[in-house]
Coordinates of C-alpha atoms in Angstrom, one line a residue:
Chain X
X4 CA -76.8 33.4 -150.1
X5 CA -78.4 36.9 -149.3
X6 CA -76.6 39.5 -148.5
X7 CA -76.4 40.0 -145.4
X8 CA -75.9 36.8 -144.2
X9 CA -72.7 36.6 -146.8
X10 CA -69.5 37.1 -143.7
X11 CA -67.8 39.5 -143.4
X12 CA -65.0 39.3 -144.8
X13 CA -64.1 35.7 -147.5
X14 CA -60.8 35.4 -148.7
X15 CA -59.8 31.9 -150.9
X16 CA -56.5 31.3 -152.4
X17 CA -55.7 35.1 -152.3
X18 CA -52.5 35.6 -153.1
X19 CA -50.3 39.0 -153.5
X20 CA -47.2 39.3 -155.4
X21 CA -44.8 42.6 -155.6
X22 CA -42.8 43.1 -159.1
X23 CA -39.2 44.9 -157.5
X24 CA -36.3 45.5 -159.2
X25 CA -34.9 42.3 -156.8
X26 CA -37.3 40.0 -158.6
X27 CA -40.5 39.3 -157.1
X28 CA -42.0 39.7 -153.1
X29 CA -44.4 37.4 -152.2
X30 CA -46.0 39.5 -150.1
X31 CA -49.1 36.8 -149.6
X32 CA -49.9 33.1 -150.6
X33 CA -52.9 30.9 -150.7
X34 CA -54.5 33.4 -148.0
X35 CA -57.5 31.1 -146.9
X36 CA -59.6 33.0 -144.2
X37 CA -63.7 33.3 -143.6
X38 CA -64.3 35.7 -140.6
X39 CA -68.2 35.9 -139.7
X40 CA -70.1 39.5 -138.9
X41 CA -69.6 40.9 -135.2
X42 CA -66.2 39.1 -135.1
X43 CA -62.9 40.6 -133.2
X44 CA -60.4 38.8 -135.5
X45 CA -56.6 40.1 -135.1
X46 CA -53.8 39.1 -137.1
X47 CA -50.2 38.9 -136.0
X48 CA -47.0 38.1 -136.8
X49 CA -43.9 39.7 -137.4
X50 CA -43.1 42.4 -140.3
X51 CA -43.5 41.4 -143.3
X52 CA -45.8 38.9 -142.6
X53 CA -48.2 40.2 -144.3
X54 CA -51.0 41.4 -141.8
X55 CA -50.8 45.0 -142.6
X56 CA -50.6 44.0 -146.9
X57 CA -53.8 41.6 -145.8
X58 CA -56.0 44.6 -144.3
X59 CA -55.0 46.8 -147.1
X60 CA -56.5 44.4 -149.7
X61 CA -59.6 44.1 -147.8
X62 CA -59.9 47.7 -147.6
X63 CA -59.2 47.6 -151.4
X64 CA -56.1 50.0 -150.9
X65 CA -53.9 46.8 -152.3
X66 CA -55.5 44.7 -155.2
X67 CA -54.6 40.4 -154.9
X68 CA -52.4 39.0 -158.0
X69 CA -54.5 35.8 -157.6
X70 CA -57.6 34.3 -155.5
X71 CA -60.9 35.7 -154.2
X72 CA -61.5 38.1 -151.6
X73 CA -65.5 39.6 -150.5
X74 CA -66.1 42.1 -148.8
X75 CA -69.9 41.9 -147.1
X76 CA -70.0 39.6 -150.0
X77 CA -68.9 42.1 -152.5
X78 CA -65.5 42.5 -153.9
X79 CA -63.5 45.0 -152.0
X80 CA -63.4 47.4 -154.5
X81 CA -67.4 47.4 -154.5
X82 CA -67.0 47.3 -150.5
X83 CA -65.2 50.4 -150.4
X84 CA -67.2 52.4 -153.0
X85 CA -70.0 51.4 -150.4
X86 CA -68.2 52.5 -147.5
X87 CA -68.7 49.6 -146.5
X88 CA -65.4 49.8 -143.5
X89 CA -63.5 52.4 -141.7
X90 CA -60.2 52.3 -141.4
X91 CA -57.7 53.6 -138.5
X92 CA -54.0 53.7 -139.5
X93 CA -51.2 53.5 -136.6
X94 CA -50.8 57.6 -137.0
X95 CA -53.8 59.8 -136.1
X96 CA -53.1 61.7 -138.9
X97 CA -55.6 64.2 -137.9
X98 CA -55.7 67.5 -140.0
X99 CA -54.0 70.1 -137.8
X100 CA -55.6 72.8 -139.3
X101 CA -59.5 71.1 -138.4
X102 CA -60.6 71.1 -134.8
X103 CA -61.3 67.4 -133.1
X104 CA -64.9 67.5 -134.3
X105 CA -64.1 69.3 -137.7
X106 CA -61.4 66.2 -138.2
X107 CA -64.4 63.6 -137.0
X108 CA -67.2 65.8 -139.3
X109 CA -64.5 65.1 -142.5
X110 CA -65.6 61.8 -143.7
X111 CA -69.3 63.0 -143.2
X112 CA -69.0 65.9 -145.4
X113 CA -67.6 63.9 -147.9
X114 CA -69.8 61.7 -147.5
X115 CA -72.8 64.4 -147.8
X116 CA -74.4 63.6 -144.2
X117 CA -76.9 67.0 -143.7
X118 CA -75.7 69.2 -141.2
X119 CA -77.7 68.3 -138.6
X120 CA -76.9 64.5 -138.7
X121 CA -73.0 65.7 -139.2
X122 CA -73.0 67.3 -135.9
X123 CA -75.5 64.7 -133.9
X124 CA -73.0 62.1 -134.9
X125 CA -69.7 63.9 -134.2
X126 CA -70.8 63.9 -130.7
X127 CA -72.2 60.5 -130.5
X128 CA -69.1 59.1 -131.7
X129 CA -67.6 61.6 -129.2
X130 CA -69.4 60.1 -126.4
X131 CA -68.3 56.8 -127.7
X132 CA -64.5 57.2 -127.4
X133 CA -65.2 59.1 -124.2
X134 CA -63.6 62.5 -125.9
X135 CA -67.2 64.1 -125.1
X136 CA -66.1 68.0 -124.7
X137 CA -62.8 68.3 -126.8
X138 CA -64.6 68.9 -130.2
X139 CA -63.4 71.9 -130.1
X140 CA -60.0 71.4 -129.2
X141 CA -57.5 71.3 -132.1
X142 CA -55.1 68.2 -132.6
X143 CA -52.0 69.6 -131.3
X144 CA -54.1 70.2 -127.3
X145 CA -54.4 66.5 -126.8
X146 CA -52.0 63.7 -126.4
X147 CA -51.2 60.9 -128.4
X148 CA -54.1 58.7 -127.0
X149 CA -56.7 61.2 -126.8
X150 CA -55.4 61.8 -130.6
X151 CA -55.8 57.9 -131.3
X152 CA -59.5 57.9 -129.9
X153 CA -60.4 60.6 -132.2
X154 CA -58.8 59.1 -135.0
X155 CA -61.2 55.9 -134.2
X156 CA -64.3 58.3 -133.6
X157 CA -63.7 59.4 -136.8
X158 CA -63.2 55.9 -138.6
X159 CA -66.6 55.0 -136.3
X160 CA -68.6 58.1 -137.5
X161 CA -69.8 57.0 -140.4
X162 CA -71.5 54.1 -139.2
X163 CA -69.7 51.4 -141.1
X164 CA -70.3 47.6 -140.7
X165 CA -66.6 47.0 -140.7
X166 CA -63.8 48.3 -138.5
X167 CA -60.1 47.5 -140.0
X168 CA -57.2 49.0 -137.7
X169 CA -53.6 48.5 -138.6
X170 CA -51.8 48.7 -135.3
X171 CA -53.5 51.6 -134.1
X172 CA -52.2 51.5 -130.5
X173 CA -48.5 50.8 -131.4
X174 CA -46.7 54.2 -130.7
X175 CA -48.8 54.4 -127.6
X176 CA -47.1 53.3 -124.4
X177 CA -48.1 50.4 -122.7
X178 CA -50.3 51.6 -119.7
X179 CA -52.1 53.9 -122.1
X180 CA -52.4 51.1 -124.3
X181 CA -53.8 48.7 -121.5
X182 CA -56.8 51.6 -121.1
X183 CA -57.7 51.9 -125.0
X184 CA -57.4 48.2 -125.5
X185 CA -60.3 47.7 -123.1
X186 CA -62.2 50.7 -124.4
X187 CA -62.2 49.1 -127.6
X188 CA -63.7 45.8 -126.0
X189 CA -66.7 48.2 -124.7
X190 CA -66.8 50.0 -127.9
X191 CA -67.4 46.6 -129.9
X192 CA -69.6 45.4 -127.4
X193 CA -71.7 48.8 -127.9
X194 CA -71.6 48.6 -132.0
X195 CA -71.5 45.0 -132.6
X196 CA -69.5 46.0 -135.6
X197 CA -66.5 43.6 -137.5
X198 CA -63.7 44.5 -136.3
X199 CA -60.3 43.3 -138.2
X200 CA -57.0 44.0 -135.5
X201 CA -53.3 44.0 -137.1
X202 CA -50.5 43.9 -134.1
X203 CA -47.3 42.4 -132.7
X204 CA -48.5 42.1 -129.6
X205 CA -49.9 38.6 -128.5
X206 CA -51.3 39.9 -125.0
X207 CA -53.0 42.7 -126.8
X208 CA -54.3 39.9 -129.6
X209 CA -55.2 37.5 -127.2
X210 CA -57.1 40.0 -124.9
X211 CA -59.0 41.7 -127.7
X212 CA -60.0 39.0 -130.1
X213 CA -62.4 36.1 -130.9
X214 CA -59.7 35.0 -133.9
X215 CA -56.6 35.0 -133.6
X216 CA -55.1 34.7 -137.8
X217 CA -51.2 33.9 -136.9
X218 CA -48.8 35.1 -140.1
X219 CA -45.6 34.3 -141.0
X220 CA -43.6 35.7 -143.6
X221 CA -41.1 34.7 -146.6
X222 CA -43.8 34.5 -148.5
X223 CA -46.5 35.9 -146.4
X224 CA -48.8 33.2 -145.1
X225 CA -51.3 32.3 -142.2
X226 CA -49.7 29.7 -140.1
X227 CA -52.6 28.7 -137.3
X228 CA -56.2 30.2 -136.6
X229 CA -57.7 30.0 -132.7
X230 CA -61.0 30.3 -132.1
X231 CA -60.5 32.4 -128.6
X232 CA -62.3 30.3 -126.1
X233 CA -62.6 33.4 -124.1
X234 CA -66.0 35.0 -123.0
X235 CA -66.9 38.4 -125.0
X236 CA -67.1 40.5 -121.5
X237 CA -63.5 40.5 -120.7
X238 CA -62.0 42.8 -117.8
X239 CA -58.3 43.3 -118.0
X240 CA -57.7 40.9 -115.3
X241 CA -58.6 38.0 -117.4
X242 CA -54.9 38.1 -118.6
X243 CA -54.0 36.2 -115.6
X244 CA -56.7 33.3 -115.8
X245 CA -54.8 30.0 -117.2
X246 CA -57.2 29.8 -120.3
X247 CA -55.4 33.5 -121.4
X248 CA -52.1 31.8 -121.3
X249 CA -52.9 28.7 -122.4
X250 CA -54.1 30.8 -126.0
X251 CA -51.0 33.0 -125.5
X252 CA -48.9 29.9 -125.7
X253 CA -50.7 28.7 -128.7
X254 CA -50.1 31.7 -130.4
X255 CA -46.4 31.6 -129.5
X256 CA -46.3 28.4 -130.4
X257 CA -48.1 29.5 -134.2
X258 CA -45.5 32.2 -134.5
X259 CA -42.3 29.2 -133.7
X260 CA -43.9 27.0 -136.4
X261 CA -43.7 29.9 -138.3
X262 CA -39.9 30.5 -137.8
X263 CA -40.5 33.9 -137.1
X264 CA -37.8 34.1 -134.3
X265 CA -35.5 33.3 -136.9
Chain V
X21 CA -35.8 93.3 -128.5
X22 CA -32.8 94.8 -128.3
X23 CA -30.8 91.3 -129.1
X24 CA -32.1 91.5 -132.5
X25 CA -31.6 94.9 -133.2
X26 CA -28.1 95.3 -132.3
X27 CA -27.1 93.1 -134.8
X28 CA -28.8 95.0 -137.5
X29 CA -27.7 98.1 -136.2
X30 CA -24.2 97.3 -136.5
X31 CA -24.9 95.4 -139.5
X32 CA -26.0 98.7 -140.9
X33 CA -23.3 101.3 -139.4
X34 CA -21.1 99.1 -140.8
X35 CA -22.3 99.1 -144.6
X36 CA -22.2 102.9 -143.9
X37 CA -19.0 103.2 -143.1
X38 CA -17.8 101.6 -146.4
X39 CA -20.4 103.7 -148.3
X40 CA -19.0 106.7 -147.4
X41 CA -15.3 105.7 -147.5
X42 CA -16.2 104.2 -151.1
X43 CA -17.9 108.1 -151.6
X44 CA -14.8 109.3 -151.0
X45 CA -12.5 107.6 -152.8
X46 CA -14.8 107.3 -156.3
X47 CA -16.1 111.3 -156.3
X48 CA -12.4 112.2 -155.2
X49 CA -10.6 112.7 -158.6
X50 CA -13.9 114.9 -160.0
X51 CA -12.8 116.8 -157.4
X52 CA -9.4 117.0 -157.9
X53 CA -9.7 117.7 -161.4
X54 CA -12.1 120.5 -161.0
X55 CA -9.1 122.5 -158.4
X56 CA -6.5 122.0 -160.7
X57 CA -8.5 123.8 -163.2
X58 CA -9.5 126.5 -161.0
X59 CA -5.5 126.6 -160.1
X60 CA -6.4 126.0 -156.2
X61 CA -4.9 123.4 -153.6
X62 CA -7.3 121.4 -151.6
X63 CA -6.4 120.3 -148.4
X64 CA -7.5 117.0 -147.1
X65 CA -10.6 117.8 -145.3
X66 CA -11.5 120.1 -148.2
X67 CA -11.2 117.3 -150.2
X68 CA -13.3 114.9 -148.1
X69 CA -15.8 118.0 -148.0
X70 CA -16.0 118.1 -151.6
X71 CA -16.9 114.6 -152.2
X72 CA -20.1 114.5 -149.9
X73 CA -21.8 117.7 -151.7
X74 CA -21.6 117.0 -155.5
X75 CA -24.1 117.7 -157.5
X76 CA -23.8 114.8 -159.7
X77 CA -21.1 112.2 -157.9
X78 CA -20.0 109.1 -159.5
X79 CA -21.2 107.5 -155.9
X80 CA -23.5 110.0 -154.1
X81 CA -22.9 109.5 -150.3
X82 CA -26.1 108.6 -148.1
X83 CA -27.1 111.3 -146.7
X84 CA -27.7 112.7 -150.0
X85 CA -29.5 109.6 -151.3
X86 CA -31.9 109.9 -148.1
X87 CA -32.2 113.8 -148.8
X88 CA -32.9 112.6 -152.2
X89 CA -35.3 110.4 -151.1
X90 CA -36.4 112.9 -148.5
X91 CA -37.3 115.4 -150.8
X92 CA -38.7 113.3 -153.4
X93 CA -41.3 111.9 -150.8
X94 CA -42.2 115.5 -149.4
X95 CA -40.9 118.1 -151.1
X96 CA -43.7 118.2 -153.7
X97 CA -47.4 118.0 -154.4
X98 CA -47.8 113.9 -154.9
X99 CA -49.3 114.9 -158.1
X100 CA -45.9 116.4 -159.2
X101 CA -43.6 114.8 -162.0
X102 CA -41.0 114.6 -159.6
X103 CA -42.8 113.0 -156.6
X104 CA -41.6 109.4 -155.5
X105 CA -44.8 109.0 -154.2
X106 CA -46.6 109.0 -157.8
X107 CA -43.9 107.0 -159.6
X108 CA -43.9 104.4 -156.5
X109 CA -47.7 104.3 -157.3
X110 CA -47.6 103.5 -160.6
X111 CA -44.8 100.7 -159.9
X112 CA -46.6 99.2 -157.3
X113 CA -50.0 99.5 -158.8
X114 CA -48.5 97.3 -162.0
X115 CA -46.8 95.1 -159.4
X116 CA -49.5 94.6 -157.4
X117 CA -51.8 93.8 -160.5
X118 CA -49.3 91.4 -162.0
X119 CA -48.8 90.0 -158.3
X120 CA -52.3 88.9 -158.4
X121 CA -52.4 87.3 -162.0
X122 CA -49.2 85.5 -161.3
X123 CA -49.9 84.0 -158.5
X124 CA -53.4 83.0 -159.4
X125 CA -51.9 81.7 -163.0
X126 CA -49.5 79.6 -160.7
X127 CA -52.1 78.0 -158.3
X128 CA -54.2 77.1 -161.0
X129 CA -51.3 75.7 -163.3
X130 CA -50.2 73.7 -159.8
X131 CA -53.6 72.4 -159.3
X132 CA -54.0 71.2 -162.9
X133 CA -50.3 69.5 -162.6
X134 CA -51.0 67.6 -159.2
X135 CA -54.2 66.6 -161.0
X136 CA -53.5 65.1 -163.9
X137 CA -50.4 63.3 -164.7
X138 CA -50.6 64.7 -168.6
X139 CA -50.5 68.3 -167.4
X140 CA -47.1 67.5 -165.2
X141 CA -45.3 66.1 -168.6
X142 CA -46.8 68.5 -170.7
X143 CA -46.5 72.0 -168.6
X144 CA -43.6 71.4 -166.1
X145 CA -40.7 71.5 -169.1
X146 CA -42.4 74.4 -170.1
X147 CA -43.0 76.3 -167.0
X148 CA -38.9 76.1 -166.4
X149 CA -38.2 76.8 -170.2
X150 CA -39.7 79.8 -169.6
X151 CA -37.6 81.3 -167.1
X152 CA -34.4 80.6 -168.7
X153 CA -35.6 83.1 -171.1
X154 CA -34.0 86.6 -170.0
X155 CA -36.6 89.0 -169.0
X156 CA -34.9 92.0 -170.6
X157 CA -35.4 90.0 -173.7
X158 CA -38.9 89.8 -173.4
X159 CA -40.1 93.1 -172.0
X160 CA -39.7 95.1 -174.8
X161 CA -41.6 92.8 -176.8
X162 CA -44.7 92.4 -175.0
X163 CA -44.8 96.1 -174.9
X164 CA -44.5 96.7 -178.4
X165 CA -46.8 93.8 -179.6
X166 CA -49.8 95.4 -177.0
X167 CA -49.4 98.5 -177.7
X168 CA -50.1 97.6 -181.4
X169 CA -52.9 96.1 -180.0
X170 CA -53.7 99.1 -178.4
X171 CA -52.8 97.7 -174.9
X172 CA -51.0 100.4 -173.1
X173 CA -50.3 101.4 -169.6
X174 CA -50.7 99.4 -166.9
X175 CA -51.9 96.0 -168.1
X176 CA -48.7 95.2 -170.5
X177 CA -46.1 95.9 -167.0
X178 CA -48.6 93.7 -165.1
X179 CA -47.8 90.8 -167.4
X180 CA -44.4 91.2 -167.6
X181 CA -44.7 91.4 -163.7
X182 CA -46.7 88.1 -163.7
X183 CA -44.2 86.3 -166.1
X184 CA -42.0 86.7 -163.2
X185 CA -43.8 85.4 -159.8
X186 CA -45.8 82.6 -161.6
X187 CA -42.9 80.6 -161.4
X188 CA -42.0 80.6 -157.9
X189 CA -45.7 79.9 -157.1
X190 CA -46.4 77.8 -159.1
X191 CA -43.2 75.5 -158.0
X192 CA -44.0 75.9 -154.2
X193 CA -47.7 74.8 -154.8
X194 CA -47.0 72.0 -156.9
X195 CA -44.7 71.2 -153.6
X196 CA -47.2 72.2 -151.4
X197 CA -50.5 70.3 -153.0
X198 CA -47.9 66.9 -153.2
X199 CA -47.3 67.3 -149.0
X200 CA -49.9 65.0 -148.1
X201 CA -48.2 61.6 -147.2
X202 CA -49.3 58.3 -148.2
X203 CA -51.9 57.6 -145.2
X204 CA -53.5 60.5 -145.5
X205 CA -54.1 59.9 -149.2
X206 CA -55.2 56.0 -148.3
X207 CA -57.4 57.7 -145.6
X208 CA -59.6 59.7 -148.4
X209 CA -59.5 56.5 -150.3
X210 CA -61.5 54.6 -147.9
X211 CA -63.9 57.4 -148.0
X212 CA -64.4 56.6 -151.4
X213 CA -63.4 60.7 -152.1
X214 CA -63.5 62.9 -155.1
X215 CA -60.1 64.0 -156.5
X216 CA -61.9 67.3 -156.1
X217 CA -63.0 66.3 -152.8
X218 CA -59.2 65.5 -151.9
X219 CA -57.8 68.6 -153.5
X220 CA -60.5 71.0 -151.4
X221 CA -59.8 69.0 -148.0
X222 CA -56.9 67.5 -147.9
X223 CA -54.3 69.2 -150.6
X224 CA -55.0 72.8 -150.6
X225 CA -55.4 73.5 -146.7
X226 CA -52.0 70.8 -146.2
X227 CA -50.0 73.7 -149.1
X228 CA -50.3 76.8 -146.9
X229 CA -47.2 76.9 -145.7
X230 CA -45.8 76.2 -149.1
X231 CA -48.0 79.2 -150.5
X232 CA -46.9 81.8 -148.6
X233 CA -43.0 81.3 -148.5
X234 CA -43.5 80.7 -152.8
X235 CA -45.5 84.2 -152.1
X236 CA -42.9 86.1 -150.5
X237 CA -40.4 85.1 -153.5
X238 CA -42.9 86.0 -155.9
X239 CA -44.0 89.7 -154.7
X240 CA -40.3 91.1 -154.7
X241 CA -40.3 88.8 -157.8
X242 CA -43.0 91.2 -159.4
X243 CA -41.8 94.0 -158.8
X244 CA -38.7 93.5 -160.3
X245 CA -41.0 92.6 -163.3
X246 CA -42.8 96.1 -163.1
X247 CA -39.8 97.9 -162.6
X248 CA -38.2 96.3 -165.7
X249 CA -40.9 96.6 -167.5
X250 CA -40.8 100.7 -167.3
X251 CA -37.2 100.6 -168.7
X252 CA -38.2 99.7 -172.5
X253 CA -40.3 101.9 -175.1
X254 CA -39.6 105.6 -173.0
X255 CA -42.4 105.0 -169.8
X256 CA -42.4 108.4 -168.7
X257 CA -43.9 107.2 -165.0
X258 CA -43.0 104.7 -162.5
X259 CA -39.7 103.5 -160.3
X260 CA -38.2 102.4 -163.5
X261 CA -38.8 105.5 -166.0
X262 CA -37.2 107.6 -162.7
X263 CA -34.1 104.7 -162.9
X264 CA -33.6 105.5 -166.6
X265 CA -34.1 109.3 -166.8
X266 CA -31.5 109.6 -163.6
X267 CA -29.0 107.4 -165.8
X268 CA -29.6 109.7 -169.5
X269 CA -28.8 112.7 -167.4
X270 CA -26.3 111.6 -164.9
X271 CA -28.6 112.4 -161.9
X272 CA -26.8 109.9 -160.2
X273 CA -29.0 111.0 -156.6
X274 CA -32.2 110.8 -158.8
X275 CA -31.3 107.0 -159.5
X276 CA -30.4 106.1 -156.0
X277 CA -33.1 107.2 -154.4
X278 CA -35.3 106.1 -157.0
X279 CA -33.4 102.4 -155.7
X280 CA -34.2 103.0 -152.3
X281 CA -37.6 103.9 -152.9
X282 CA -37.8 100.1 -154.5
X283 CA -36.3 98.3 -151.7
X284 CA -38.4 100.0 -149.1
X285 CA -41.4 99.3 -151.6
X286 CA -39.9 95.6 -151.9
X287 CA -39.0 95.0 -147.8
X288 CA -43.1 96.1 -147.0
X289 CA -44.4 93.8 -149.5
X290 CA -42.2 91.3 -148.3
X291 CA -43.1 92.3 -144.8
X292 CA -47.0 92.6 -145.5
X293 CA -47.2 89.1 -147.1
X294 CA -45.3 87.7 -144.0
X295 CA -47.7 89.3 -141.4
X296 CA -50.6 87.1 -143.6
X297 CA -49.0 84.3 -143.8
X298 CA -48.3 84.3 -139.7
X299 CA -51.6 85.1 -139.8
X300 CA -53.4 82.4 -141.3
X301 CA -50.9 79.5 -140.4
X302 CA -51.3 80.7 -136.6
X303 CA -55.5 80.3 -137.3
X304 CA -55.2 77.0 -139.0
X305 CA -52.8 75.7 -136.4
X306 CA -50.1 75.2 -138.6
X307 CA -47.8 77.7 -136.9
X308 CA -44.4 76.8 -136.5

C-alpha cells in the first residue's frame, strides 16, 4: 500500500493504560478504528471516555501501552515530526503579546516558511475563517469566537492533511456555536482535509460529521460507529429532517449501551 | 490625584511628628548636661531649641538631615570630597554595573535550569545556599582576594552588588520561563518545535511580567550590595565610605544624609525600572 492511499488515521487494538498512585486507569482498550482521507469523523461520549486521550495519541502528544496506531500510514510520532496535523485545543491560547496574524505566522516561522509565503498564507487562512482585516488586531480586541477562528486559522496555516480539534467550540455559547459549526462545514468542504472532532454534543456531532465514533468510559472504549447517511452540503436546517434525528437517536442510543447516564 | 496623595502626605507628616519628638527626647540630656556645666537653667523651650541645632545630635532632627543633604548636593563643586553628588556616583555607578551582571547571570542561570533538568538539581540548592551566606561575611573577602589580584575599584563592588540581585532574578525567571501551561506547551509540540524554538517564542516573551517585578527586587537589592561593599578595606568614595566616616567621627548629619541620599537613589531606580516594565508589558499587551 503506497502512501497516500494508506487512511488517514489506523488504529488496532490500541490500548492506553495510566500508572496512579490508585492503581491503574484504563484510559483506552482494544481501540479498533480505520477513518479514510477527507473524512469528518467526531467522537463523543462523556468524560473520561477517552475521546480527548484518543486524539492526543494520534497527535502523538499521548503514547498507546499496547496496539497499533498510523498516522497517514506512519506512526504518530513520525506523523507529527512531519507535521503531518494541526491541532486546535478548546482554549485559543493565543499569545497575547503577538497580533492575530503574528499568532497565525507562529507555526510558520517555526516551521521556516520564507517571508513572503508567511504573510500570503496568514491572509489566506484569514480569508478562510472569514477574520480577513483583524491581523492586526491583538487577542484581547476580539471575542471568544473571533479568538476560536483564529486559533483554527492558525492550526489551518500550515497546510496540514489532518485537522484534530478537541472540543474547540465548547466555551462558546450556543448561537455562536451554531455559526462556527457550519463555517467549519464550508471550511472542509474548501480544504478537503481529515478532520478528527472530540465533543459532548450529539447535535453538533451529528451535524458536522461523516463518522460518528461513540465512547464510553470505565475503561475507555468505542461503543458504536455510524456511517452518517447525511449528504456533505449540509445547511443548518437539516437538523430538523427525520434522517438527523433518526442518527441523533442512534447515537443516544450508543451512549445508553454505553451506560454513560449512569 | 489628590486621593492618593493625601494618604502619603499624612503618612509622612505623621513620621515627622515622631522624628522630631524622638529628636527631642534623645539629644535632650546632651543638652542638659552641657547647662549644668556651664551652671545655667534652661527653660523648656530653650531646651527644645537646643535639641534641633546640635552640632553632632545623637538623633539629628530633619530639617538638618535635609540641610545636610541640601548642602551636600549644592553647596560644593561636584568634584569636591564632600559632594553627595560624586559619592552617589560612585555608588550608583558600582550598582548599576553589578545590576547588569546580576541580572544577566540570573536570566542565563534560569534559562539553563528550565532547560535541562540536570541544571535544576545541580544549581537550584546552590543558588539558595548562597544567600544564606551573610553578605557582610563575604564583602571583605572578595575585596581583599581582587585587590591581590590587582582588581580594584569599581569591578570588585559590582560583584558583591551582583551576588545580591542574581538571586531574586534568577528565582522570578525560573517562575516566569515555567508560566506557560500545558496546552500551550502541547501546542509547540505539534509544531514539532525546538526547545530553543520554545524558549525564544513561547517561554521568554510568557516571563515578562515575572522579569520586571524579580527586577525591581533586584536593583534596590544591588545597591545595598554596593553600598556594603564600600564599608570594608577603608573606600574612601561612595554612599558607603560617607556612612562609615560619618560613624568614626560622630557626624551623625553626615550619616543621615548620606541615608537619605540612598533611599532617594534606591526609590528612582525602583521607580525607573517600573516605568520600563509598564512600558513594555503595555506594548506586548500584557498590561494588567
Amino acid at each position: 500500500m503506497s502512501l497516500h492511499e494508506a487512511p488517514a488515521i489506523e488504529a488496532k487494538e490500541v490500548s492506553l493504560t495510566f500508572e496512579t498512585a490508585d492503581g491503574p486507569v484504563h484510559a483506552l482498550s482494544d481501540v479498533n478504528l480505520t477513518v479514510a482521507r477527507g473524512d469528518f469523523v467526531s467522537f463523543i461520549g462523556p468524560s473520561g471516555c477517552g475521546k480527548t486521550t484518543f486524539l492526543r495519541c494520534v497527535a502523538a502528544l499521548e503514547h498507546p501501552t499496547e496496539g497499533l496506531l498510523r498516522v497517514n500510514g506512519l506512526s504518530a510520532d513520525e506523523a507529527r515530526r512531519r507535521r503531518a496535523f494541526g491541532y486546535v485545543f478548546q482554549a485559543a491560547g493565543l499569545y497575547p503579546w503577538r497580533t492575530i496574524a503574528g499568532n497565525i505566522r507562529l507555526p510558520l516561522e517555526i516551521m521556516g516558511f520564507p517571508r513572503e509565503e508567511q504573510d500570503r498564507r496568514v491572509e489566506e487562512v484569514l480569508e478562510l475563517v472569514d477574520l480577513k482585516g483583524f491581523g492586526r488586531k491583538y487577542p484581547w480586541q476580539l471575542s471568544g469566537g473571533m479568538q476560536q477562528r483564529a486559533s483554527i486559522a492558525r492550526a489551518l496555516s500550515f497546510d496540514a492533511d489532518i485537522l484534530l480539534m478537541d472540543e474547540p467550540f465548547g466555551a462558546l455559547d450556543e448561537i455562536v456555536r451554531d455559526r462556527l459549526n457550519e463555517e467549519l462545514l464550508k471550511l472542509w468542504a474548501r480544504t478537503g482535509k481529515t478532520i478528527g472532532f472530540v465533543t459532548h454534543s450529539i447535535p453538533e456531532a451529528v451535524y458536522l460529521s461523516t463518522k460518528i465514533v461513540v465512547m464510553s468510559p470505565r475503561p475507555g472504549r468505542i461503543t458504536d460507529v455510524i456511517e452518517s447517511s447525511l449528504p456533505r452540503e449540509r445547511p443548518l436546517e437539516i437538523r430538523d429532517t427525520p434522517e438527523f434525528i433518526e442518527i441523533s437517536h442512534r447515537v443516544r442510543e450508543g451512549l445508553r449501551a454505553g451506560h454513560s447516564y449512569e | 490625584m489628590m486621593r492618593s496623595v493625601l494618604p502619603v502626605l499624612t503618612v509622612v507628616g505623621v513620621i515627622v511628628a515622631l522624628w522630631y519628638g524622638a529628636a527631642v527626647w534623645m539629644n535632650a540630656p546632651w543638652a542638659r548636661d552641657q547647662a549644668a556645666r556651664a551652671g545655667v537653667e534652661l527653660s523648656l523651650s530653650e531646651l527644645v531649641a537646643d535639641t534641633m541645632v546640635q552640632e553632632r545630635p545623637v538623633l539629628p532632627a530633619p530639617h538638618q538631615v535635609a540641610e545636610g543633604l541640601w548642602t551636600g548636593v549644592t553647596g560644593q563643586k561636584v568634584t569636591s570630597k564632600r559632594s553627595l553628588v560624586r559619592h552617589g556616583w560612585v555608588t550608583l555607578s558600582a550598582t548599576l554595573a553589578g545590576f547588569a551582571i546580576g541580572a544577566g547571570l540570573g536570566i542565563a542561570l534560569a534559562v539553563s535550569i528550565v532547560q535541562s533538568r540536570a541544571m535544576d538539581l545541580s544549581l537550584m540548592p546552590w543558588a539558595i545556599a548562597s544567600q544564606t551566606v551573610p553578605i557582610l561575611a563575604i564583602a571583605p573577602m572578595v575585596i581583599v582576594v581582587l585587590a591581590s589580584l590587582g582588581i580594584k575599584g569599581l569591578i570588585p563592588k559590582a560583584i558583591i552588588s551582583a551576588y545580591l540581585s542574581f538571586f531574586p532574578v534568577l528565582v522570578g525567571m525560573v517562575k516566569g520561563l515555567r508560566a506557560p501551561d500545558a496546552m500551550q506547551l502541547d501546542l509547540l509540540k505539534t509544531y514539532n518545535a525546538s526547545g530553543i524554538q520554545g524558549l525564544w517564542k513561547l517561554r521568554l516573551p510568557a516571563s515578562m511580567p515575572y522579569l520586571f517585578a524579580s527586577l525591581k527586587v533586584a536593583i534596590a537589592a544591588s545597591l545595598v550590595g554596593a553600598i556594603v561593599a564600600e564599608l570594608p578595606a577603608g573606600a574612601t568614595s561612595g554612599l558607603g565610605a560617607r556612612l562609615l566616616s560619618g560613624s568614626y567621627y560622630g557626624q551623625t548629619i553626615q550619616i543621615w544624609a548620606a541615608l537619605m541620599a540612598a533611599a532617594i537613589l534606591a526609590a528612582g531606580l525602583v521607580a525607573i525600572v517600573g516605568l520600563l516594565e509598564k512600558v513594555v508589558l503595555r506594548k506586548m499587551g500584557m498590561a494588567r
